[in-house]
PDB file of C-alpha atoms in Angstrom:
ATOM      1  CA  MET A   1     -16.913 -16.437 -76.002  1.00 75.00           C
ATOM      2  CA  SER A   2     -16.396 -12.727 -76.585  1.00 89.00           C
ATOM      3  CA  TYR A   3     -15.993 -10.255 -73.714  1.00 96.00           C
ATOM      4  CA  THR A   4     -16.904  -6.558 -73.857  1.00 97.00           C
ATOM      5  CA  ILE A   5     -14.398  -4.040 -72.505  1.00 97.00           C
ATOM      6  CA  PHE A   6     -14.643  -0.402 -71.402  1.00 97.00           C
ATOM      7  CA  ILE A   7     -11.434   1.650 -71.006  1.00 96.00           C
ATOM      8  CA  VAL A   8     -11.009   4.577 -68.585  1.00 94.00           C
ATOM      9  CA  ASP A   9      -7.791   6.600 -68.745  1.00 91.00           C
ATOM     10  CA  ASP A  10      -7.150  10.331 -68.994  1.00 88.00           C
ATOM     11  CA  HIS A  11      -4.321   9.869 -71.504  1.00 89.00           C
ATOM     12  CA  ASP A  12      -5.320   9.407 -75.148  1.00 92.00           C
ATOM     13  CA  ILE A  13      -2.120   7.542 -75.969  1.00 92.00           C
ATOM     14  CA  ILE A  14      -2.793   4.920 -73.277  1.00 92.00           C
ATOM     15  CA  ARG A  15      -6.348   4.307 -74.443  1.00 93.00           C
ATOM     16  CA  GLU A  16      -5.187   3.996 -78.051  1.00 95.00           C
ATOM     17  CA  GLY A  17      -2.414   1.606 -77.046  1.00 94.00           C
ATOM     18  CA  LEU A  18      -4.795  -0.652 -75.139  1.00 95.00           C
ATOM     19  CA  LYS A  19      -7.269  -0.635 -78.035  1.00 95.00           C
ATOM     20  CA  ALA A  20      -4.485  -1.547 -80.461  1.00 94.00           C
ATOM     21  CA  ILE A  21      -3.627  -4.626 -78.392  1.00 94.00           C
ATOM     22  CA  LEU A  22      -7.253  -5.681 -78.009  1.00 95.00           C
ATOM     23  CA  ARG A  23      -8.169  -5.051 -81.647  1.00 92.00           C
ATOM     24  CA  ARG A  24      -6.085  -8.079 -82.637  1.00 91.00           C
ATOM     25  CA  GLN A  25      -7.909 -10.360 -80.199  1.00 93.00           C
ATOM     26  CA  PRO A  26     -11.210 -11.932 -81.353  1.00 92.00           C
ATOM     27  CA  ASP A  27     -12.204 -12.711 -77.751  1.00 93.00           C
ATOM     28  CA  TYR A  28     -12.371  -9.063 -76.684  1.00 95.00           C
ATOM     29  CA  GLU A  29     -14.443  -6.150 -77.977  1.00 95.00           C
ATOM     30  CA  VAL A  30     -13.914  -2.542 -76.819  1.00 96.00           C
ATOM     31  CA  ILE A  31     -17.402  -1.039 -76.585  1.00 96.00           C
ATOM     32  CA  GLY A  32     -16.533   2.317 -75.033  1.00 95.00           C
ATOM     33  CA  GLU A  33     -13.995   4.583 -73.405  1.00 95.00           C
ATOM     34  CA  ALA A  34     -13.795   7.639 -71.154  1.00 93.00           C
ATOM     35  CA  GLU A  35     -11.128  10.136 -70.157  1.00 90.00           C
ATOM     36  CA  ASP A  36     -12.435  10.949 -66.666  1.00 88.00           C
ATOM     37  CA  GLY A  37     -14.340   9.258 -63.888  1.00 86.00           C
ATOM     38  CA  GLN A  38     -17.602  11.134 -64.293  1.00 87.00           C
ATOM     39  CA  GLU A  39     -17.854  10.320 -67.995  1.00 89.00           C
ATOM     40  CA  ALA A  40     -17.028   6.693 -67.249  1.00 91.00           C
ATOM     41  CA  LEU A  41     -19.810   6.288 -64.704  1.00 91.00           C
ATOM     42  CA  GLU A  42     -22.361   7.884 -67.018  1.00 90.00           C
ATOM     43  CA  LYS A  43     -21.613   5.260 -69.689  1.00 93.00           C
ATOM     44  CA  ILE A  44     -20.940   2.152 -67.613  1.00 93.00           C
ATOM     45  CA  GLY A  45     -24.476   2.005 -66.239  1.00 89.00           C
ATOM     46  CA  SER A  46     -25.990   1.592 -69.692  1.00 91.00           C
ATOM     47  CA  LEU A  47     -23.215  -0.399 -71.393  1.00 94.00           C
ATOM     48  CA  LYS A  48     -22.551  -2.807 -68.493  1.00 95.00           C
ATOM     49  CA  PRO A  49     -19.242  -4.099 -69.894  1.00 96.00           C
ATOM     50  CA  ASP A  50     -17.845  -7.468 -68.912  1.00 97.00           C
ATOM     51  CA  ILE A  51     -14.493  -5.866 -68.097  1.00 97.00           C
ATOM     52  CA  LEU A  52     -13.462  -2.361 -67.011  1.00 97.00           C
ATOM     53  CA  LEU A  53      -9.838  -1.302 -67.556  1.00 96.00           C
ATOM     54  CA  LEU A  54      -9.281   1.554 -65.112  1.00 92.00           C
ATOM     55  CA  ASP A  55      -6.503   3.995 -64.300  1.00 88.00           C
ATOM     56  CA  ILE A  56      -6.437   4.540 -60.547  1.00 79.00           C
ATOM     57  CA  THR A  57      -5.804   8.310 -60.526  1.00 75.00           C
ATOM     58  CA  MET A  58      -8.465  10.096 -62.539  1.00 76.00           C
ATOM     59  CA  PRO A  59      -9.833  13.642 -62.800  1.00 77.00           C
ATOM     60  CA  LYS A  60     -13.320  14.443 -61.416  1.00 78.00           C
ATOM     61  CA  LYS A  61     -13.674  11.103 -59.618  1.00 77.00           C
ATOM     62  CA  THR A  62     -11.054   9.211 -57.633  1.00 73.00           C
ATOM     63  CA  GLY A  63     -10.209   5.637 -58.493  1.00 75.00           C
ATOM     64  CA  LEU A  64     -11.974   4.218 -55.444  1.00 76.00           C
ATOM     65  CA  GLU A  65     -15.100   6.292 -56.149  1.00 81.00           C
ATOM     66  CA  ILE A  66     -15.210   4.934 -59.689  1.00 88.00           C
ATOM     67  CA  ILE A  67     -14.725   1.349 -58.491  1.00 90.00           C
ATOM     68  CA  GLU A  68     -17.461   1.545 -55.856  1.00 87.00           C
ATOM     69  CA  GLN A  69     -20.000   3.303 -58.078  1.00 90.00           C
ATOM     70  CA  ALA A  70     -19.209   1.231 -61.185  1.00 92.00           C
ATOM     71  CA  LEU A  71     -19.834  -1.996 -59.278  1.00 92.00           C
ATOM     72  CA  LYS A  72     -23.147  -0.624 -58.037  1.00 92.00           C
ATOM     73  CA  LYS A  73     -24.199   0.222 -61.601  1.00 92.00           C
ATOM     74  CA  SER A  74     -22.877  -3.025 -63.070  1.00 93.00           C
ATOM     75  CA  PRO A  75     -22.147  -5.645 -60.366  1.00 94.00           C
ATOM     76  CA  SER A  76     -21.023  -8.306 -62.854  1.00 94.00           C
ATOM     77  CA  THR A  77     -18.292  -6.092 -64.376  1.00 96.00           C
ATOM     78  CA  LYS A  78     -14.780  -7.273 -63.580  1.00 96.00           C
ATOM     79  CA  ILE A  79     -12.340  -4.398 -62.941  1.00 96.00           C
ATOM     80  CA  LEU A  80      -8.663  -4.494 -63.853  1.00 95.00           C
ATOM     81  CA  VAL A  81      -6.685  -1.508 -62.577  1.00 92.00           C
ATOM     82  CA  ILE A  82      -3.872  -0.390 -64.891  1.00 90.00           C
ATOM     83  CA  SER A  83      -1.731   2.262 -63.242  1.00 83.00           C
ATOM     84  CA  VAL A  84       1.711   3.820 -63.199  1.00 77.00           C
ATOM     85  CA  HIS A  85       1.621   4.027 -59.414  1.00 68.00           C
ATOM     86  CA  LYS A  86       3.680   1.664 -57.364  1.00 62.00           C
ATOM     87  CA  ALA A  87       2.099  -0.713 -54.883  1.00 58.00           C
ATOM     88  CA  ASN A  88       0.982   1.079 -51.732  1.00 63.00           C
ATOM     89  CA  ALA A  89      -1.906   1.200 -49.284  1.00 64.00           C
ATOM     90  CA  TYR A  90      -4.033   3.073 -51.829  1.00 65.00           C
ATOM     91  CA  VAL A  91      -3.648   0.265 -54.363  1.00 70.00           C
ATOM     92  CA  MET A  92      -4.481  -2.245 -51.645  1.00 73.00           C
ATOM     93  CA  LYS A  93      -7.711  -0.369 -50.888  1.00 75.00           C
ATOM     94  CA  ALA A  94      -8.624  -0.644 -54.554  1.00 77.00           C
ATOM     95  CA  LEU A  95      -8.167  -4.417 -54.385  1.00 78.00           C
ATOM     96  CA  GLN A  96     -10.241  -4.558 -51.204  1.00 81.00           C
ATOM     97  CA  SER A  97     -12.992  -2.581 -52.951  1.00 85.00           C
ATOM     98  CA  GLY A  98     -13.641  -5.398 -55.376  1.00 89.00           C
ATOM     99  CA  VAL A  99     -11.281  -5.062 -58.338  1.00 92.00           C
ATOM    100  CA  LYS A 100     -10.093  -8.321 -59.870  1.00 93.00           C
ATOM    101  CA  GLY A 101      -6.542  -7.314 -60.643  1.00 91.00           C
ATOM    102  CA  TYR A 102      -3.758  -4.769 -60.777  1.00 91.00           C
ATOM    103  CA  LEU A 103      -1.346  -4.285 -63.678  1.00 90.00           C
ATOM    104  CA  ASN A 104       1.457  -1.731 -63.850  1.00 86.00           C
ATOM    105  CA  LYS A 105       1.272   0.345 -67.027  1.00 86.00           C
ATOM    106  CA  GLU A 106       4.894  -0.312 -67.848  1.00 85.00           C
ATOM    107  CA  ASN A 107       4.017  -4.013 -68.165  1.00 84.00           C
ATOM    108  CA  ALA A 108       0.670  -3.576 -69.916  1.00 86.00           C
ATOM    109  CA  ALA A 109       1.899  -4.293 -73.441  1.00 87.00           C
ATOM    110  CA  ASP A 110       3.351  -7.634 -72.348  1.00 89.00           C
ATOM    111  CA  ASP A 111       0.964  -8.755 -69.620  1.00 92.00           C
ATOM    112  CA  LEU A 112      -2.480  -7.340 -70.489  1.00 95.00           C
ATOM    113  CA  LEU A 113      -3.785 -10.467 -72.222  1.00 95.00           C
ATOM    114  CA  GLN A 114      -2.526 -12.736 -69.462  1.00 94.00           C
ATOM    115  CA  ALA A 115      -4.254 -10.514 -66.888  1.00 95.00           C
ATOM    116  CA  LEU A 116      -7.510 -10.593 -68.847  1.00 96.00           C
ATOM    117  CA  ARG A 117      -7.427 -14.368 -69.206  1.00 95.00           C
ATOM    118  CA  LYS A 118      -7.035 -14.719 -65.454  1.00 94.00           C
ATOM    119  CA  ILE A 119      -9.845 -12.415 -64.436  1.00 95.00           C
ATOM    120  CA  VAL A 120     -12.388 -13.777 -66.944  1.00 94.00           C
ATOM    121  CA  SER A 121     -11.649 -17.265 -65.611  1.00 94.00           C
ATOM    122  CA  GLY A 122     -12.572 -16.104 -62.123  1.00 93.00           C
ATOM    123  CA  GLN A 123      -9.047 -15.658 -60.783  1.00 94.00           C
ATOM    124  CA  VAL A 124      -7.349 -12.526 -59.447  1.00 92.00           C
ATOM    125  CA  TYR A 125      -4.390 -11.083 -61.353  1.00 92.00           C
ATOM    126  CA  LEU A 126      -1.669  -9.303 -59.374  1.00 88.00           C
ATOM    127  CA  ASP A 127       1.352  -7.608 -60.865  1.00 84.00           C
ATOM    128  CA  ALA A 128       4.576  -9.112 -59.470  1.00 79.00           C
ATOM    129  CA  GLN A 129       5.264  -5.849 -57.649  1.00 76.00           C
ATOM    130  CA  VAL A 130       1.907  -5.994 -55.864  1.00 75.00           C
ATOM    131  CA  SER A 131       2.491  -9.612 -54.890  1.00 76.00           C
ATOM    132  CA  ASP A 132       5.843  -8.627 -53.375  1.00 75.00           C
ATOM    133  CA  TYR A 133       4.217  -5.736 -51.518  1.00 69.00           C
ATOM    134  CA  LEU A 134       1.515  -7.996 -50.084  1.00 70.00           C
ATOM    135  CA  LEU A 135       4.085 -10.528 -48.939  1.00 72.00           C
ATOM    136  CA  LYS A 136       6.109  -7.818 -47.171  1.00 70.00           C
ATOM    137  CA  LYS A 137       2.955  -6.338 -45.661  1.00 65.00           C
ATOM    138  CA  VAL A 138       1.769  -9.591 -44.094  1.00 62.00           C
ATOM    139  CA  SER A 139       5.325 -10.371 -42.952  1.00 62.00           C
ATOM    140  CA  ARG A 140       5.707  -7.154 -40.933  1.00 57.00           C
ATOM    141  CA  PRO A 141       5.466  -7.286 -37.144  1.00 53.00           C
ATOM    142  CA  LEU A 142       1.880  -6.644 -36.052  1.00 48.00           C
ATOM    143  CA  GLU A 143       2.936  -3.796 -33.787  1.00 45.00           C
ATOM    144  CA  GLU A 144       4.430  -1.787 -36.660  1.00 45.00           C
ATOM    145  CA  PRO A 145       2.360   1.427 -36.996  1.00 45.00           C
ATOM    146  CA  GLN A 146       0.321   1.812 -40.172  1.00 47.00           C
ATOM    147  CA  SER A 147       0.656   5.600 -40.416  1.00 50.00           C
ATOM    148  CA  GLN A 148      -0.205   5.754 -44.107  1.00 51.00           C
ATOM    149  CA  GLU A 149      -3.599   4.247 -43.408  1.00 56.00           C
ATOM    150  CA  LEU A 150      -4.429   7.302 -41.283  1.00 73.00           C
ATOM    151  CA  LEU A 151      -5.088   9.184 -44.503  1.00 82.00           C
ATOM    152  CA  THR A 152      -8.408   9.089 -46.300  1.00 84.00           C
ATOM    153  CA  GLU A 153      -8.610   8.302 -49.994  1.00 81.00           C
ATOM    154  CA  ARG A 154      -9.103  11.969 -50.907  1.00 88.00           C
ATOM    155  CA  GLU A 155      -6.217  13.046 -48.672  1.00 89.00           C
ATOM    156  CA  THR A 156      -4.011  10.494 -50.411  1.00 88.00           C
ATOM    157  CA  ASP A 157      -5.027  11.909 -53.804  1.00 89.00           C
ATOM    158  CA  VAL A 158      -4.166  15.448 -52.687  1.00 92.00           C
ATOM    159  CA  LEU A 159      -0.902  14.327 -51.103  1.00 91.00           C
ATOM    160  CA  ARG A 160       0.194  12.519 -54.260  1.00 88.00           C
ATOM    161  CA  LEU A 161      -0.390  15.624 -56.382  1.00 91.00           C
ATOM    162  CA  VAL A 162       1.337  17.878 -53.836  1.00 91.00           C
ATOM    163  CA  ALA A 163       4.344  15.553 -53.895  1.00 88.00           C
ATOM    164  CA  GLU A 164       4.350  15.690 -57.708  1.00 85.00           C
ATOM    165  CA  GLY A 165       4.894  19.449 -57.420  1.00 84.00           C
ATOM    166  CA  LYS A 166       1.443  20.613 -58.468  1.00 89.00           C
ATOM    167  CA  ALA A 167       0.094  23.910 -57.098  1.00 89.00           C
ATOM    168  CA  ALA A 168      -3.160  24.141 -55.149  1.00 90.00           C
ATOM    169  CA  LYS A 169      -5.025  25.659 -58.116  1.00 92.00           C
ATOM    170  CA  GLU A 170      -3.949  22.798 -60.416  1.00 91.00           C
ATOM    171  CA  ILE A 171      -4.812  20.166 -57.802  1.00 92.00           C
ATOM    172  CA  ALA A 172      -8.209  21.799 -57.344  1.00 91.00           C
ATOM    173  CA  SER A 173      -8.863  21.595 -61.078  1.00 91.00           C
ATOM    174  CA  LEU A 174      -7.786  17.940 -61.340  1.00 90.00           C
ATOM    175  CA  LEU A 175      -9.899  16.812 -58.378  1.00 91.00           C
ATOM    176  CA  SER A 176     -12.867  19.154 -58.925  1.00 90.00           C
ATOM    177  CA  LEU A 177     -12.263  20.966 -55.636  1.00 91.00           C
ATOM    178  CA  SER A 178     -11.765  24.596 -54.686  1.00 92.00           C
ATOM    179  CA  PRO A 179      -8.203  25.827 -53.963  1.00 92.00           C
ATOM    180  CA  ARG A 180      -9.288  26.598 -50.399  1.00 93.00           C
ATOM    181  CA  THR A 181     -10.474  23.001 -49.935  1.00 93.00           C
ATOM    182  CA  VAL A 182      -7.114  21.744 -51.190  1.00 93.00           C
ATOM    183  CA  GLU A 183      -5.346  23.928 -48.630  1.00 93.00           C
ATOM    184  CA  ASN A 184      -7.666  22.593 -45.934  1.00 93.00           C
ATOM    185  CA  TYR A 185      -6.721  19.041 -46.902  1.00 92.00           C
ATOM    186  CA  LYS A 186      -3.034  19.935 -46.698  1.00 92.00           C
ATOM    187  CA  ASN A 187      -3.447  21.517 -43.260  1.00 91.00           C
ATOM    188  CA  ASN A 188      -5.451  18.550 -41.993  1.00 90.00           C
ATOM    189  CA  MET A 189      -2.782  16.123 -43.204  1.00 91.00           C
ATOM    190  CA  LEU A 190      -0.054  18.133 -41.495  1.00 89.00           C
ATOM    191  CA  LYS A 191      -1.944  17.952 -38.203  1.00 86.00           C
ATOM    192  CA  LYS A 192      -2.884  14.291 -38.605  1.00 84.00           C
ATOM    193  CA  LEU A 193       0.677  13.229 -39.418  1.00 84.00           C
ATOM    194  CA  GLY A 194       2.387  15.566 -36.957  1.00 81.00           C
ATOM    195  CA  LEU A 195       4.226  17.431 -39.707  1.00 85.00           C
ATOM    196  CA  HIS A 196       4.903  21.147 -40.172  1.00 86.00           C
ATOM    197  CA  ARG A 197       5.634  22.091 -43.805  1.00 88.00           C
ATOM    198  CA  THR A 198       4.722  21.097 -47.345  1.00 88.00           C
ATOM    199  CA  SER A 199       8.250  19.757 -47.747  1.00 86.00           C
ATOM    200  CA  ASP A 200       7.523  17.365 -44.862  1.00 86.00           C
ATOM    201  CA  LEU A 201       4.463  16.074 -46.724  1.00 89.00           C
ATOM    202  CA  ILE A 202       6.581  15.439 -49.816  1.00 88.00           C
ATOM    203  CA  LYS A 203       9.142  13.511 -47.766  1.00 85.00           C
ATOM    204  CA  TYR A 204       6.318  11.517 -46.186  1.00 86.00           C
ATOM    205  CA  ALA A 205       4.869  10.681 -49.604  1.00 86.00           C
ATOM    206  CA  ILE A 206       8.236   9.434 -50.858  1.00 83.00           C
ATOM    207  CA  LYS A 207       9.004   7.460 -47.690  1.00 81.00           C
ATOM    208  CA  ASN A 208       5.608   5.754 -47.762  1.00 79.00           C
ATOM    209  CA  LYS A 209       5.809   5.100 -51.520  1.00 76.00           C
ATOM    210  CA  ILE A 210       2.729   7.178 -52.295  1.00 81.00           C
ATOM    211  CA  ILE A 211       4.875   8.445 -55.145  1.00 76.00           C
ATOM    212  CA  ASP A 212       8.032   7.013 -56.663  1.00 63.00           C
ATOM    213  CA  ILE A 213      10.853   9.493 -57.165  1.00 53.00           C
ATOM    214  CA  ASN A 214      11.908   7.569 -60.267  1.00 52.00           C
ATOM    215  CA  GLU A 215       8.560   8.128 -62.000  1.00 47.00           C
ATOM    216  CA  ASP A 216       8.141  10.737 -64.722  1.00 44.00           C
ATOM    217  CA  PHE A 217       5.362  13.144 -63.904  1.00 41.00           C
TER     218      PHE A 217
END
């Protein structure tokens, strides 16, 4: 049986790399691709692919927005998230939203086909890092505060970009917001988290693994 695949990633080199792997596999056919969330949703509704390979941080639409709306347009599509981001509460929300797996980009060349085999057989594929994160999460004392979960999905997107050193104007462009709205998000996060400066937000993002200081941005 052959499965149709749609790829969503804002980096050309990633999309080409995934297509190169899949091109050699008779069981999979890439029927489309998109470089941002809005373009993806416009195509998914008509193509209704069997599998959606999705980066979790995308311009114009957030990862969770794409997941929710894609599943409404094509409920039978199985979503595999492929991301550079380390396991955190945001990734967990993606899994809770109905995706069938998570694969770290650094392992994609080696583990993509294994992940696909699992999800088309009805199983869930979790990167080893995500499995470790889940185990630690369920092993924590119940009274431990979940401060990261205070943030909304959009606040988490803004926080991640702030922590990556991007200016308000650049963040606004990436997320299709106005610079003033970005500043409002920053101020709201400071109040919500009891912090005072942008540098405090960056420290918070690192501490809560919203970004990884070893990643290349």
